[in-house]
Coordinates of C-alpha atoms in Angstrom, one line a residue:
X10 CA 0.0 0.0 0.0
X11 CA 1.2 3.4 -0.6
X12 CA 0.5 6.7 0.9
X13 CA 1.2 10.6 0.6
X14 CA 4.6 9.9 1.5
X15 CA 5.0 8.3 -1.9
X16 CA 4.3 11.2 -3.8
X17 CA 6.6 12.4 -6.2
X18 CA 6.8 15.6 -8.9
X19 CA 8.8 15.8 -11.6
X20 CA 8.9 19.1 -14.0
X21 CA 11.2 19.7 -17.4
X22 CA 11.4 23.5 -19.2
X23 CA 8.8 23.4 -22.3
X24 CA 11.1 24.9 -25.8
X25 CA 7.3 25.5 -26.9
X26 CA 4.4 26.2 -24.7
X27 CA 1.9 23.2 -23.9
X28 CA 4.1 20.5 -26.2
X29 CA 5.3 18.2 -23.5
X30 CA 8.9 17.5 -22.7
X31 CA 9.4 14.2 -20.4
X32 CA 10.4 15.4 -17.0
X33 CA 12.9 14.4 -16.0
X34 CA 14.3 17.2 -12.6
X35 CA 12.8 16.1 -9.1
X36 CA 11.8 18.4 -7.0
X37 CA 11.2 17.8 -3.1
X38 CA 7.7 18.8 -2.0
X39 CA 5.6 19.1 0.8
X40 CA 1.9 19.0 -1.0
X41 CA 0.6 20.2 -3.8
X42 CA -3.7 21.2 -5.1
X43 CA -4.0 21.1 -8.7
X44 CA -7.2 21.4 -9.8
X45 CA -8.3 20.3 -13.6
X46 CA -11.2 21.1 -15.0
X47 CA -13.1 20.2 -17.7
X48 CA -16.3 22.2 -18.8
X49 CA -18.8 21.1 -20.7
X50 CA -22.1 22.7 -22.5
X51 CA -25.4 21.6 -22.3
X52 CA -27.6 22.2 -25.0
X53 CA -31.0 24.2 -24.3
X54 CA -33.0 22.3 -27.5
X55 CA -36.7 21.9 -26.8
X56 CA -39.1 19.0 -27.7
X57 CA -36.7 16.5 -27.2
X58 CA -37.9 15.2 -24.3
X59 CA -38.2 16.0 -20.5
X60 CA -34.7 14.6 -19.5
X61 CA -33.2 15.2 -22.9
X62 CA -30.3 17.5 -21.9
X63 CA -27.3 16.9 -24.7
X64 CA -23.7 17.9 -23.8
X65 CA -20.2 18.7 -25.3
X66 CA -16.7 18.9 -23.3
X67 CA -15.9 22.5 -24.4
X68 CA -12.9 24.1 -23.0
X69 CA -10.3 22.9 -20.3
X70 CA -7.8 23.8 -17.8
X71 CA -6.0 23.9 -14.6
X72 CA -4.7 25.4 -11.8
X73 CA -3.3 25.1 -8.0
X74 CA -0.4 25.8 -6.4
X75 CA 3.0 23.2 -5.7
X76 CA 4.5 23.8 -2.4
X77 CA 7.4 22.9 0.1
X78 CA 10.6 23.7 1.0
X79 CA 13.4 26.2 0.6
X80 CA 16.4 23.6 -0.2
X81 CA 19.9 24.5 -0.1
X82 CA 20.4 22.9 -3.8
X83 CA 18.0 22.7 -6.8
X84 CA 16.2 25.7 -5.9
X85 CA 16.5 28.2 -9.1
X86 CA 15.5 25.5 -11.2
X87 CA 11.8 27.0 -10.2
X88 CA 13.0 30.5 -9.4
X89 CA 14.3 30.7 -13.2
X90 CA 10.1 30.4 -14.3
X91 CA 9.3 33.7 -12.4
X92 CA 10.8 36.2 -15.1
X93 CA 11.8 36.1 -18.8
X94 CA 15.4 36.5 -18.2
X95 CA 18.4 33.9 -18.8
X96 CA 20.4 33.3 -15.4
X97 CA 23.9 31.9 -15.4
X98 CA 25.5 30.4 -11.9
X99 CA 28.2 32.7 -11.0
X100 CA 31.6 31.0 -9.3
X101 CA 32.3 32.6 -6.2
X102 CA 36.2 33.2 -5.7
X103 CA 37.7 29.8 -6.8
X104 CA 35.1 27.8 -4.2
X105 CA 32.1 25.1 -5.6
X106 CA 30.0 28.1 -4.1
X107 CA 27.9 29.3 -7.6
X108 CA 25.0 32.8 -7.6
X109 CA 22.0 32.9 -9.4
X110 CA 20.3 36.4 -9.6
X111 CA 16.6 36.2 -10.5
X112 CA 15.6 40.0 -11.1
X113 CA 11.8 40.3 -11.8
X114 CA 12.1 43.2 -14.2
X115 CA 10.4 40.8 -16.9
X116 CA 6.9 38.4 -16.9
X117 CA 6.8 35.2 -16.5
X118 CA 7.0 33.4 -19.9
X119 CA 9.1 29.8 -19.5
X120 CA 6.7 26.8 -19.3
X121 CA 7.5 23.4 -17.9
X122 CA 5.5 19.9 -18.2
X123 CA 4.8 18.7 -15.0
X124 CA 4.4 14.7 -14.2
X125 CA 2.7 14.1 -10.5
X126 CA 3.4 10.5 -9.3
X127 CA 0.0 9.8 -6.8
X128 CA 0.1 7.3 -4.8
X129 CA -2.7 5.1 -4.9
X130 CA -4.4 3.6 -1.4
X131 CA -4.2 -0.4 -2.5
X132 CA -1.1 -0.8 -4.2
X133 CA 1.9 0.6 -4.7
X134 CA 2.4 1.5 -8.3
X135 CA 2.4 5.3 -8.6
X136 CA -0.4 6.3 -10.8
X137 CA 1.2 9.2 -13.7
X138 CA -0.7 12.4 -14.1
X139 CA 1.1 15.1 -16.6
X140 CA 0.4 18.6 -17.1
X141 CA 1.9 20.5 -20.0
X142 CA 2.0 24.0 -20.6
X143 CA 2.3 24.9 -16.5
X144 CA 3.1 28.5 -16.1
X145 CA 4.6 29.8 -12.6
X146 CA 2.4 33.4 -11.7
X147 CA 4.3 33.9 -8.2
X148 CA 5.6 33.0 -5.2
X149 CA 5.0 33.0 -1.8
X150 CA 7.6 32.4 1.1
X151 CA 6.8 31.8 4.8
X152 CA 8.7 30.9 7.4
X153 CA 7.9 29.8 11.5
X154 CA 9.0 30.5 14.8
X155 CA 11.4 27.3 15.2
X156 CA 10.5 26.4 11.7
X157 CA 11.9 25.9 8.3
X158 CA 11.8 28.7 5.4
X159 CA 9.0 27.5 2.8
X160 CA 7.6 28.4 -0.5
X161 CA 4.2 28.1 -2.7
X162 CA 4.2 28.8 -6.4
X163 CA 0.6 28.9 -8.2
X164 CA 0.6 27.5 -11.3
X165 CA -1.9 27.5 -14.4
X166 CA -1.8 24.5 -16.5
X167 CA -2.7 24.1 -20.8
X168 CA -3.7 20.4 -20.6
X169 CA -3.9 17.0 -18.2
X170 CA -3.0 13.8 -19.9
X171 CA -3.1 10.5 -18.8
X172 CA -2.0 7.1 -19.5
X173 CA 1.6 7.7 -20.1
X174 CA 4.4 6.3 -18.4
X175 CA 6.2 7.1 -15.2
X176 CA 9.1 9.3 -15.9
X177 CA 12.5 7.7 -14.3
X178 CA 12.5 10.1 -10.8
X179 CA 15.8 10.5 -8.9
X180 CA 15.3 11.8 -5.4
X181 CA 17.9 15.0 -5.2
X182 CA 20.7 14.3 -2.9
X183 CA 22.6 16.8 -1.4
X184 CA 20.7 19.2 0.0
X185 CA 19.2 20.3 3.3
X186 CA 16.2 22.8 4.2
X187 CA 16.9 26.3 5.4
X188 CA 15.8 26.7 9.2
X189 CA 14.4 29.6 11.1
X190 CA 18.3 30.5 13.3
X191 CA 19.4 31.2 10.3
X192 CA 16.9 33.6 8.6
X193 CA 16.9 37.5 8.9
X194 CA 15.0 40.8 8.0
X195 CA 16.6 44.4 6.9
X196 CA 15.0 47.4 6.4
X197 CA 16.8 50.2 4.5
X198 CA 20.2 48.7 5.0
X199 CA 19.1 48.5 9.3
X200 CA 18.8 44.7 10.6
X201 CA 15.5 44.0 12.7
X202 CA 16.6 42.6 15.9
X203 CA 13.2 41.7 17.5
X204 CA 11.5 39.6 14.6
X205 CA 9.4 37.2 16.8
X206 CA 7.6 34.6 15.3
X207 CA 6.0 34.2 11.4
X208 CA 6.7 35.9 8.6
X209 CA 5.9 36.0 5.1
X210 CA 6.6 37.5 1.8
X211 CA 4.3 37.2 -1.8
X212 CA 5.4 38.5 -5.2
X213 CA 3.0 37.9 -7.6
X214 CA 2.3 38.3 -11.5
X215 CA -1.1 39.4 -13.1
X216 CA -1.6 36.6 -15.4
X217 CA -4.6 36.1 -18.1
X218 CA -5.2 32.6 -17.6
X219 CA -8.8 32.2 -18.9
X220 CA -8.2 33.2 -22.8
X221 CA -10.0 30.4 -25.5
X222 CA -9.2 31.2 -28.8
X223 CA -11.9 29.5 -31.3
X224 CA -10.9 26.1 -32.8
X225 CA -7.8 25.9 -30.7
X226 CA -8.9 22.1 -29.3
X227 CA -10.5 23.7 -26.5
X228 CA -7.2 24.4 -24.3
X229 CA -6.3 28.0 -23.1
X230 CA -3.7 30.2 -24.8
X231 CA 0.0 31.0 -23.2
X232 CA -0.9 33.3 -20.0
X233 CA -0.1 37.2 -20.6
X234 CA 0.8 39.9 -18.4
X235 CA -2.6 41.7 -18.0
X236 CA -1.6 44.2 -15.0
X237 CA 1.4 45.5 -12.7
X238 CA 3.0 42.6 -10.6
X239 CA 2.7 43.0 -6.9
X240 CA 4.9 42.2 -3.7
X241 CA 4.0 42.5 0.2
X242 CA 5.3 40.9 3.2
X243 CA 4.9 40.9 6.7
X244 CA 6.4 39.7 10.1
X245 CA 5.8 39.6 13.8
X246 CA 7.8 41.7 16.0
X247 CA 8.2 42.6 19.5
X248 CA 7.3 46.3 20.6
X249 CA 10.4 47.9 22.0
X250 CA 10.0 51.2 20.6
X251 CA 8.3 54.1 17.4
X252 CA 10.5 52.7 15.0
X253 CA 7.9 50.5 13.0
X254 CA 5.3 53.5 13.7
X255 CA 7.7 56.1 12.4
X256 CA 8.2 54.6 9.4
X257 CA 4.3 54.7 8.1
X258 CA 4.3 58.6 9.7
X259 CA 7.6 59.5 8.1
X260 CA 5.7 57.8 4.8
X261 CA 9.4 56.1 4.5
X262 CA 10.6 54.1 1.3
X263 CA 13.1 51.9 2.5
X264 CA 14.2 48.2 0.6
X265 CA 13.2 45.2 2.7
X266 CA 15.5 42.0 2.2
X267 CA 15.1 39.2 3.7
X268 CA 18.0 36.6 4.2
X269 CA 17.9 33.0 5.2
X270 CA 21.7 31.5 5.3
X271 CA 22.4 27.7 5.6
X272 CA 26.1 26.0 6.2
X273 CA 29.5 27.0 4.8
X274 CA 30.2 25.9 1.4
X275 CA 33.8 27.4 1.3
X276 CA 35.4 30.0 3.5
X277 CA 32.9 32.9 3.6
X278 CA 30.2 31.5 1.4
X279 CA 27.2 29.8 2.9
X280 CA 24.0 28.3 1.3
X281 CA 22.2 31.3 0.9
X282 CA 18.9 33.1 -0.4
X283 CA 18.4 36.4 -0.2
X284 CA 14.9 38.2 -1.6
X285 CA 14.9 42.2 -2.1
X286 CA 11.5 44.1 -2.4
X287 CA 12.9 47.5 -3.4
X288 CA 11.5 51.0 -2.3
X289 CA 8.8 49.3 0.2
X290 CA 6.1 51.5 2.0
X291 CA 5.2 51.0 5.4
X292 CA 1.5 50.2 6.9
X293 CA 1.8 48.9 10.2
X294 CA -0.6 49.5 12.5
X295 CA -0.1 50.7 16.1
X296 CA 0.3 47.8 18.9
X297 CA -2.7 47.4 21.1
X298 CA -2.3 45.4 24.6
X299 CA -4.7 42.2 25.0
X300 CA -2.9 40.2 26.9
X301 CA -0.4 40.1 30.3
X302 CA 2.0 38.9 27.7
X303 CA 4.8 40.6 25.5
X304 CA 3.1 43.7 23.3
X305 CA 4.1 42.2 19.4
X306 CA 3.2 44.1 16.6
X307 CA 2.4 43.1 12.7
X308 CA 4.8 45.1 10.4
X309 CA 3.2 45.3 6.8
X310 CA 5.1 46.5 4.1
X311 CA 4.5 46.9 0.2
X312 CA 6.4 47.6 -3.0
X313 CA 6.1 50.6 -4.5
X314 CA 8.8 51.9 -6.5
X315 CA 8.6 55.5 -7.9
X316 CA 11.4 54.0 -11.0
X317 CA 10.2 50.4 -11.2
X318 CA 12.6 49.0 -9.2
X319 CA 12.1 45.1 -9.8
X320 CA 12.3 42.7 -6.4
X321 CA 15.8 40.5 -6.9
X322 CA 16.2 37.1 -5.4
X323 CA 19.5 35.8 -5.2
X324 CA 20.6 31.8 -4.5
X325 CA 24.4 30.8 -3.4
X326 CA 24.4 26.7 -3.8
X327 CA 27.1 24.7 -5.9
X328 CA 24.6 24.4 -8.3
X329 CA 26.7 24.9 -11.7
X330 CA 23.8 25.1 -13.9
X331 CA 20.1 25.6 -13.4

């Protein structure tokens, strides 16, 4: 018998959107909900009959979100589907430490066919579903007091097909989840010293996902940009004085960057990621005291650059290529 712990996900880079490339790169997951529907028409003919109610599959389509997370290794893999740009590792000194820089000045455009491995309850043959055509429009990181740094990227998907084989899936070795001791926040070059508790940070793409073009098979055309992207974060901190205040009063613009660092790699590199939302604005709210406890505040913060100053994430592994 097999169970959730089973599960596997697979994904390879689409050269053409929605023509399916085996996957073949395994990525380590903590759950997943993609949804695909399939909508059909009913036809409103009369005197056929009480219960005469004819029907046609029409158009079809998914979406969900793939979550799980941050590792050490393997990571721009799905970093590189946020923007339109080509990123090349970078050697550090003469170490095996390599930097990807994903700068979000472009849309998303890179598609990748997806293969989810499901577990079924009385046996323990993985059952194959493929997606092609799956777009990335985001991504969401969180992390937990005394927890691990995690990520959620929604997805849109062209088509579902099944009944093809299970693509050959090599669990990724070496590499190890980023943990809460080693995360930190900065605002405007300053480091916040009493982050207490969650925290969470969203950059998102405005994506047309619903677009049907007549006599296309029924599946939806390559998602577009449709609006301006967004980013916003937040994260709990202890009340020890204005500064958090002052910076909504003061109507501040000040780059947030938040850092989570894992172990050495060589001499001063570590395992690192490191996302920048440039020229943030401030809307935290003022502390209010329900409790004997610690006062804690919610500081809120949101992107808006006056120049169009793109959010940048940056990834230190030994990852040579993608």
């Amino acid at each position: 018998m097999a169970s959730g712990n089973d599960f596997r996900c697979l994904l390879s880079k689409e050269s053409v959107f929605g023509t399916r490339v085996v996957p073949a790169r395994a990525i380590v997951v903590t759950g997943e909900d993609i949804a695909f529907q399939r909508n059909r028409a009913f036809s409103a003919a009369l005197g056929m009959g009480r219960w005469a109610r004819p029907s046609i599959l029409t158009t079809r389509g998914g979406s969900g979100s793939i979550s799980g997370e941050v590792p050490t290794t393997g990571f721009g893999y799905l970093l590189d589907g946020l923007h339109g740009n080509a990123v090349t590792p970078v050697q550090q000194a003469a170490t095996p430490a390599y930097l990807q820089t994903h700068t979000l000045d472009t849309p998303p455009v890179k598609t990748y066919s997806i293969q989810k491995q499901t577990p079924p309850v009385t046996t323990n043959t993985l059952v194959p579903l493929d997606y092609t055509g799956a777009m990335f429009m985001g991504v969401t990181f969180n992390w937990t007091a005394g927890g691990l740094f995690s990520w959620s990227m929604p997805a849109t998907l062209m088509d579902e097909v099944t009944g093809l084989a299970l693509a050959t899936y090599t669990a990724p070795t070496a590499w190890s989840p980023f943990g809460f001791q080693g995360g930190s926040v900065t605002v405007g070059g300053v480091a916040e010293l009493n982050v207490i508790g969650d925290g969470s940070l969203t950059i998102g793409a405005s994506m047309r996902d619903d677009a049907y073009a007549l006599g296309t098979g029924g599946t939806m055309a390559k998602p577009v940009e449709t609006d301006r992207p967004a980013a916003s974060g937040s994260f709990t901190a202890d009340f020890n004085d204005l500064t958090n205040i002052t910076r909504v009063v003061a109507n501040t613009s000040a780059d947030v960057i938040l850092k989570f660092e894992g172990a050495v790699i060589s001499g001063a590199f570590k395992f690192m990621i490191e996302i920048t939302l440039k020229d943030c604005v401030f809307s935290t709210p003022s502390p209010t005291v329900d409790s004997p406890g610690p006062v804690q505040q919610t500081v809120t913060f949101t992107s808006a650059s006056g120049s169009g100053n793109a959010p940048i994430i940056k990834y230190i592994s030994t990852d040579t290529v993608l």
